[in-house]
Structures are given as structure tokens and as C-alpha cells.
């Protein structure tokens, strides 16, 4: 029986790719820098790499913004202040949210039936702005953001901090839903929770045992929960 559901935000409820594209394009135009699909792909790859390093404990959160824009601006031969550009970008990002198909409906269907906990590795003030603008905060029972907990998914410390503020909630009755194998699925497994991989692209299942269940569409979570 599942009583509590932990939900990742980016690429589980919100499309991070859409928000990233809009925010980056606005940033590049603001600073009269070139923008193209190739520029977006270069930035996105560099950004993804920095977040993977954060998950592995190899960089600090405070370094990510500088590092990702240093890669991009160095490629473009720009001497703009990396921190300034990053802050402008994050301001644009904080006001952008694009729901993935079925996300709003899923939250509405789960609300009141399960304890719903958002679990995000994103930057605190950025995620708070996006959540507020989206209007889904009333549907969530708790919001856990790694920056405020002092640990990142998939670290056990992140989930320990979450459960410490959820008295009576059992890990064996909790499910982690997310798109990331390295933060959501691994983190959920380490924490002793059930795991459900949101896998819309139907990628091959990993063989390391981190994924207990998978869904390809968000509405598919409902019939799955009825069986558990």
C-alpha cells in the first residue's frame, strides 16, 4: 500500500527543456549574443554535465551557474561577466513553467488520496517562483528542495531530511516518481522507497535494480497505484 508519493519536478511535472529554451533565448538576446539550436544544444549539454557533477558531489551548487555559462561564453569568445549572465538567465527561468502532458490532471487526481511531496534538486528561489506561477502549490502537501535541506538527490541525507519532517510516514509505503535514473531512481532505492521511473521515451530499463516500476505516460501512474 502506498500512502506517500515523492514527485520530481523538472521533466516529470514540468518540461525543463521548454523553460530552458525560452530563458536562454531571452538571455542571449538581452546581451546581444547569437542564439540558435546549436547554441541551445551546447548550453544544455554543459548544464546537464554540471548537474551530474553536483549529484556526484564533485562540484558545489554555487559553482554551477558560473561553470555552465563559462563553457558557453568561452566558446562564443565573450568576456561578459559569467555570474551576471547566469543571474539574468535564472530570473527568466524562475518565471517559466510548462506542464508535461497529464501533469496537472495527475496532481488533481492524487490530491487528497495520497500525501504528495515535491522533491527537487533545483535552485530554491527559482523552483519556488516556478511553483508559485504554476498554481500547483495547493495540491502539494510538502515541498522539499535540496538547497534548503543541505543534501542533494540521490544522497541518503536528502531523503532522511524529508522523512524527518514526515512523522509516521513509512518508507516502505512511499514511492519516488521521477525521470532521472541517477537522482530519482537511485535516490529512492537508497532511501528504501519504492521507485517508479517516468520513461516517456521508452528507453531501455537499467539492470541495476534501481527501477521497480515504470510508466510511459503520467496518467499511467493511477492504475499502477491501485495495484500496489
mmCIF file of C-alpha atoms in Angstrom:
data_model
loop_
_atom_site.group_PDB
_atom_site.id
_atom_site.type_symbol
_atom_site.label_atom_id
_atom_site.label_comp_id
_atom_site.label_asym_id
_atom_site.label_seq_id
_atom_site.Cartn_x
_atom_site.Cartn_y
_atom_site.Cartn_z
ATOM 1 C CA UNK A 1 0.000 0.000 0.000
ATOM 2 C CA UNK A 2 1.330 3.425 -0.981
ATOM 3 C CA UNK A 3 0.441 6.382 1.221
ATOM 4 C CA UNK A 4 3.043 8.954 0.171
ATOM 5 C CA UNK A 5 4.325 9.964 -3.251
ATOM 6 C CA UNK A 6 7.503 11.925 -3.856
ATOM 7 C CA UNK A 7 7.423 13.743 -7.189
ATOM 8 C CA UNK A 8 10.362 15.158 -9.082
ATOM 9 C CA UNK A 9 9.656 18.494 -10.780
ATOM 10 C CA UNK A 10 11.753 19.035 -13.897
ATOM 11 C CA UNK A 11 10.998 16.634 -16.737
ATOM 12 C CA UNK A 12 8.476 14.848 -14.522
ATOM 13 C CA UNK A 13 5.813 17.512 -13.965
ATOM 14 C CA UNK A 14 7.341 20.434 -15.870
ATOM 15 C CA UNK A 15 9.161 20.387 -19.198
ATOM 16 C CA UNK A 16 12.564 21.751 -18.305
ATOM 17 C CA UNK A 17 13.625 21.779 -21.953
ATOM 18 C CA UNK A 18 10.914 24.274 -22.868
ATOM 19 C CA UNK A 19 11.660 26.541 -19.919
ATOM 20 C CA UNK A 20 15.389 26.335 -20.593
ATOM 21 C CA UNK A 21 14.943 27.230 -24.259
ATOM 22 C CA UNK A 22 12.796 30.290 -23.550
ATOM 23 C CA UNK A 23 15.024 31.539 -20.726
ATOM 24 C CA UNK A 24 18.244 31.055 -22.683
ATOM 25 C CA UNK A 25 16.902 32.719 -25.824
ATOM 26 C CA UNK A 26 15.754 35.732 -23.803
ATOM 27 C CA UNK A 27 19.144 35.900 -22.080
ATOM 28 C CA UNK A 28 21.153 35.721 -25.288
ATOM 29 C CA UNK A 29 19.035 38.382 -26.961
ATOM 30 C CA UNK A 30 19.309 40.635 -23.896
ATOM 31 C CA UNK A 31 23.094 40.524 -24.125
ATOM 32 C CA UNK A 32 23.074 40.699 -27.969
ATOM 33 C CA UNK A 33 24.678 37.284 -28.213
ATOM 34 C CA UNK A 34 23.958 34.812 -31.012
ATOM 35 C CA UNK A 35 21.241 32.248 -30.440
ATOM 36 C CA UNK A 36 20.462 29.102 -32.420
ATOM 37 C CA UNK A 37 19.524 25.479 -31.927
ATOM 38 C CA UNK A 38 23.236 24.689 -31.855
ATOM 39 C CA UNK A 39 23.835 27.255 -29.112
ATOM 40 C CA UNK A 40 20.959 25.801 -27.100
ATOM 41 C CA UNK A 41 22.332 22.275 -27.516
ATOM 42 C CA UNK A 42 25.803 23.391 -26.412
ATOM 43 C CA UNK A 43 24.468 25.161 -23.341
ATOM 44 C CA UNK A 44 22.135 22.310 -22.427
ATOM 45 C CA UNK A 45 24.908 19.717 -22.628
ATOM 46 C CA UNK A 46 27.154 21.844 -20.429
ATOM 47 C CA UNK A 47 24.378 22.458 -17.926
ATOM 48 C CA UNK A 48 23.448 18.779 -17.722
ATOM 49 C CA UNK A 49 27.085 17.915 -17.104
ATOM 50 C CA UNK A 50 27.279 20.338 -14.174
ATOM 51 C CA UNK A 51 24.165 18.908 -12.507
ATOM 52 C CA UNK A 52 25.540 15.382 -12.880
ATOM 53 C CA UNK A 53 28.723 16.538 -11.151
ATOM 54 C CA UNK A 54 26.584 18.003 -8.353
ATOM 55 C CA UNK A 55 24.787 14.675 -7.904
ATOM 56 C CA UNK A 56 28.197 13.018 -7.615
ATOM 57 C CA UNK A 57 29.398 15.569 -5.077
ATOM 58 C CA UNK A 58 32.163 16.835 -7.389
ATOM 59 C CA UNK A 59 31.050 20.468 -7.601
ATOM 60 C CA UNK A 60 29.214 22.849 -5.303
ATOM 61 C CA UNK A 61 25.805 24.251 -6.213
ATOM 62 C CA UNK A 62 27.264 27.773 -6.144
ATOM 63 C CA UNK A 63 29.659 26.807 -8.954
ATOM 64 C CA UNK A 64 27.103 25.538 -11.445
ATOM 65 C CA UNK A 65 25.943 28.859 -12.867
ATOM 66 C CA UNK A 66 29.439 30.175 -13.473
ATOM 67 C CA UNK A 67 30.705 26.920 -14.924
ATOM 68 C CA UNK A 68 27.857 26.374 -17.411
ATOM 69 C CA UNK A 69 27.999 29.926 -18.771
ATOM 70 C CA UNK A 70 31.785 29.963 -18.755
ATOM 71 C CA UNK A 71 31.695 26.995 -21.130
ATOM 72 C CA UNK A 72 29.216 28.720 -23.421
ATOM 73 C CA UNK A 73 30.658 32.237 -23.347
ATOM 74 C CA UNK A 74 34.204 30.991 -23.791
ATOM 75 C CA UNK A 75 33.029 29.114 -26.886
ATOM 76 C CA UNK A 76 31.490 32.352 -28.181
ATOM 77 C CA UNK A 77 34.583 34.408 -27.351
ATOM 78 C CA UNK A 78 32.626 36.666 -24.991
ATOM 79 C CA UNK A 79 34.128 38.379 -21.950
ATOM 80 C CA UNK A 80 30.780 39.100 -20.290
ATOM 81 C CA UNK A 81 30.595 38.511 -16.547
ATOM 82 C CA UNK A 82 29.556 34.877 -16.163
ATOM 83 C CA UNK A 83 27.758 35.372 -12.852
ATOM 84 C CA UNK A 84 25.765 38.328 -14.171
ATOM 85 C CA UNK A 85 24.610 36.416 -17.237
ATOM 86 C CA UNK A 86 23.713 33.419 -15.120
ATOM 87 C CA UNK A 87 21.627 35.521 -12.719
ATOM 88 C CA UNK A 88 19.702 37.101 -15.581
ATOM 89 C CA UNK A 89 19.062 33.652 -17.016
ATOM 90 C CA UNK A 90 17.838 32.296 -13.678
ATOM 91 C CA UNK A 91 15.450 35.220 -13.272
ATOM 92 C CA UNK A 92 13.954 34.374 -16.663
ATOM 93 C CA UNK A 93 13.799 30.694 -15.720
ATOM 94 C CA UNK A 94 12.059 31.362 -12.401
ATOM 95 C CA UNK A 95 9.015 32.754 -14.197
ATOM 96 C CA UNK A 96 8.673 29.893 -16.685
ATOM 97 C CA UNK A 97 6.751 26.657 -16.322
ATOM 98 C CA UNK A 98 5.391 24.319 -18.964
ATOM 99 C CA UNK A 99 3.370 21.342 -17.778
ATOM 100 C CA UNK A 100 4.088 17.963 -19.274
ATOM 101 C CA UNK A 101 1.027 16.175 -20.719
ATOM 102 C CA UNK A 102 -1.210 14.907 -17.941
ATOM 103 C CA UNK A 103 0.734 16.518 -15.082
ATOM 104 C CA UNK A 104 -1.994 18.843 -13.818
ATOM 105 C CA UNK A 105 -4.635 16.156 -14.116
ATOM 106 C CA UNK A 106 -2.460 13.653 -12.274
ATOM 107 C CA UNK A 107 -1.854 16.008 -9.357
ATOM 108 C CA UNK A 108 -5.555 16.762 -9.096
ATOM 109 C CA UNK A 109 -6.393 13.047 -9.096
ATOM 110 C CA UNK A 110 -3.787 12.242 -6.419
ATOM 111 C CA UNK A 111 -4.558 15.211 -4.184
ATOM 112 C CA UNK A 112 -6.369 14.180 -1.021
ATOM 113 C CA UNK A 113 -5.761 10.482 -1.641
ATOM 114 C CA UNK A 114 -2.010 10.473 -1.007
ATOM 115 C CA UNK A 115 0.492 12.672 0.783
ATOM 116 C CA UNK A 116 2.170 14.489 -2.116
ATOM 117 C CA UNK A 117 5.753 15.655 -1.664
ATOM 118 C CA UNK A 118 7.692 17.559 -4.279
ATOM 119 C CA UNK A 119 11.377 16.563 -4.267
ATOM 120 C CA UNK A 120 13.696 18.739 -6.358
ATOM 121 C CA UNK A 121 17.416 19.329 -6.755
ATOM 122 C CA UNK A 122 16.776 22.699 -8.407
ATOM 123 C CA UNK A 123 17.822 26.092 -7.086
ATOM 124 C CA UNK A 124 15.476 27.136 -4.294
ATOM 125 C CA UNK A 125 14.259 30.574 -5.345
ATOM 126 C CA UNK A 126 13.974 29.520 -8.978
ATOM 127 C CA UNK A 127 11.853 26.478 -8.185
ATOM 128 C CA UNK A 128 9.719 28.447 -5.742
ATOM 129 C CA UNK A 129 8.972 31.036 -8.420
ATOM 130 C CA UNK A 130 8.019 28.393 -10.949
ATOM 131 C CA UNK A 131 5.812 26.532 -8.476
ATOM 132 C CA UNK A 132 4.040 29.712 -7.424
ATOM 133 C CA UNK A 133 3.398 30.748 -11.019
ATOM 134 C CA UNK A 134 2.120 27.292 -11.925
ATOM 135 C CA UNK A 135 -0.632 27.295 -9.307
ATOM 136 C CA UNK A 136 0.027 23.729 -8.124
ATOM 137 C CA UNK A 137 1.230 24.535 -4.594
ATOM 138 C CA UNK A 138 -2.257 23.940 -3.080
ATOM 139 C CA UNK A 139 -2.118 20.391 -4.467
ATOM 140 C CA UNK A 140 1.182 19.590 -2.724
ATOM 141 C CA UNK A 141 1.440 18.659 0.940
ATOM 142 C CA UNK A 142 5.176 19.303 1.219
ATOM 143 C CA UNK A 143 7.890 20.838 -0.940
ATOM 144 C CA UNK A 144 11.445 19.564 -0.450
ATOM 145 C CA UNK A 145 14.233 21.435 -2.248
ATOM 146 C CA UNK A 146 17.753 20.128 -1.852
ATOM 147 C CA UNK A 147 19.354 23.533 -1.446
ATOM 148 C CA UNK A 148 17.382 24.049 1.755
ATOM 149 C CA UNK A 149 17.923 20.512 3.064
ATOM 150 C CA UNK A 150 21.698 20.584 2.741
ATOM 151 C CA UNK A 151 21.851 17.417 0.619
ATOM 152 C CA UNK A 152 21.042 16.542 -2.972
ATOM 153 C CA UNK A 153 19.266 13.589 -4.542
ATOM 154 C CA UNK A 154 20.413 10.795 -4.668
ATOM 155 C CA UNK A 155 22.143 11.256 -1.299
ATOM 156 C CA UNK A 156 20.515 9.475 1.592
ATOM 157 C CA UNK A 157 20.762 12.700 3.576
ATOM 158 C CA UNK A 158 18.211 14.342 1.278
ATOM 159 C CA UNK A 159 15.599 11.676 1.928
ATOM 160 C CA UNK A 160 16.464 11.364 5.615
ATOM 161 C CA UNK A 161 15.720 15.090 5.985
ATOM 162 C CA UNK A 162 12.420 14.659 4.140
ATOM 163 C CA UNK A 163 11.233 11.768 6.296
ATOM 164 C CA UNK A 164 12.351 13.520 9.480
ATOM 165 C CA UNK A 165 9.651 16.106 8.810
ATOM 166 C CA UNK A 166 7.024 13.495 7.921
ATOM 167 C CA UNK A 167 6.256 11.788 11.232
ATOM 168 C CA UNK A 168 4.502 8.465 10.844
ATOM 169 C CA UNK A 169 5.261 8.130 7.142
ATOM 170 C CA UNK A 170 6.890 4.813 6.325
ATOM 171 C CA UNK A 171 9.485 4.500 3.602
ATOM 172 C CA UNK A 172 8.028 1.116 2.687
ATOM 173 C CA UNK A 173 4.740 2.893 1.902
ATOM 174 C CA UNK A 174 6.363 5.704 -0.102
ATOM 175 C CA UNK A 175 7.046 5.939 -3.831
ATOM 176 C CA UNK A 176 9.555 8.104 -5.699
ATOM 177 C CA UNK A 177 8.351 9.161 -9.169
ATOM 178 C CA UNK A 178 10.883 10.815 -11.442
ATOM 179 C CA UNK A 179 12.608 10.832 -14.796
ATOM 180 C CA UNK A 180 16.217 10.638 -13.615
ATOM 181 C CA UNK A 181 17.865 7.283 -13.071
ATOM 182 C CA UNK A 182 20.842 8.843 -11.302
ATOM 183 C CA UNK A 183 18.984 11.061 -8.837
ATOM 184 C CA UNK A 184 15.345 9.948 -8.521
ATOM 185 C CA UNK A 185 15.562 6.188 -9.008
ATOM 186 C CA UNK A 186 18.919 5.680 -7.318
ATOM 187 C CA UNK A 187 17.956 8.038 -4.516
ATOM 188 C CA UNK A 188 14.635 6.317 -3.932
ATOM 189 C CA UNK A 189 16.293 2.920 -3.801
ATOM 190 C CA UNK A 190 18.984 4.106 -1.405
ATOM 191 C CA UNK A 191 16.283 5.589 0.831
ATOM 192 C CA UNK A 192 14.329 2.327 0.968
ATOM 193 C CA UNK A 193 11.375 3.585 -1.046
ATOM 194 C CA UNK A 194 9.511 2.133 -3.986
ATOM 195 C CA UNK A 195 10.621 3.652 -7.286
ATOM 196 C CA UNK A 196 8.714 4.451 -10.463
ATOM 197 C CA UNK A 197 10.579 5.699 -13.493
ATOM 198 C CA UNK A 198 8.779 8.175 -15.743
ATOM 199 C CA UNK A 199 10.148 6.985 -19.074
ATOM 200 C CA UNK A 200 8.220 8.713 -21.900
ATOM 201 C CA UNK A 201 10.913 7.934 -24.472
ATOM 202 C CA UNK A 202 10.751 4.220 -23.684
ATOM 203 C CA UNK A 203 14.459 3.918 -23.006
ATOM 204 C CA UNK A 204 15.855 0.502 -22.033
ATOM 205 C CA UNK A 205 15.373 -0.433 -18.404
ATOM 206 C CA UNK A 206 18.577 -0.394 -16.355
ATOM 207 C CA UNK A 207 19.730 -3.705 -14.938
ATOM 208 C CA UNK A 208 20.966 -2.376 -11.590
ATOM 209 C CA UNK A 209 17.664 -2.814 -9.771
ATOM 210 C CA UNK A 210 17.029 0.889 -9.188
ATOM 211 C CA UNK A 211 13.769 0.847 -11.158
ATOM 212 C CA UNK A 212 10.941 -1.108 -9.567
ATOM 213 C CA UNK A 213 8.159 0.170 -11.824
ATOM 214 C CA UNK A 214 7.986 2.355 -14.898
ATOM 215 C CA UNK A 215 5.357 4.400 -16.709
ATOM 216 C CA UNK A 216 5.455 5.974 -20.167
ATOM 217 C CA UNK A 217 2.587 8.412 -19.582
ATOM 218 C CA UNK A 218 1.816 10.299 -16.383
ATOM 219 C CA UNK A 219 -1.830 9.111 -16.281
ATOM 220 C CA UNK A 220 -0.487 5.543 -16.150
ATOM 221 C CA UNK A 221 0.525 6.117 -12.527
ATOM 222 C CA UNK A 222 -3.080 5.919 -11.353
ATOM 223 C CA UNK A 223 -3.815 2.313 -12.370
ATOM 224 C CA UNK A 224 -0.350 1.312 -11.134
ATOM 225 C CA UNK A 225 -1.057 2.728 -7.675
ATOM 226 C CA UNK A 226 -4.334 0.806 -7.497
ATOM 227 C CA UNK A 227 -2.374 -2.427 -7.799
ATOM 228 C CA UNK A 228 0.158 -1.614 -5.081
#
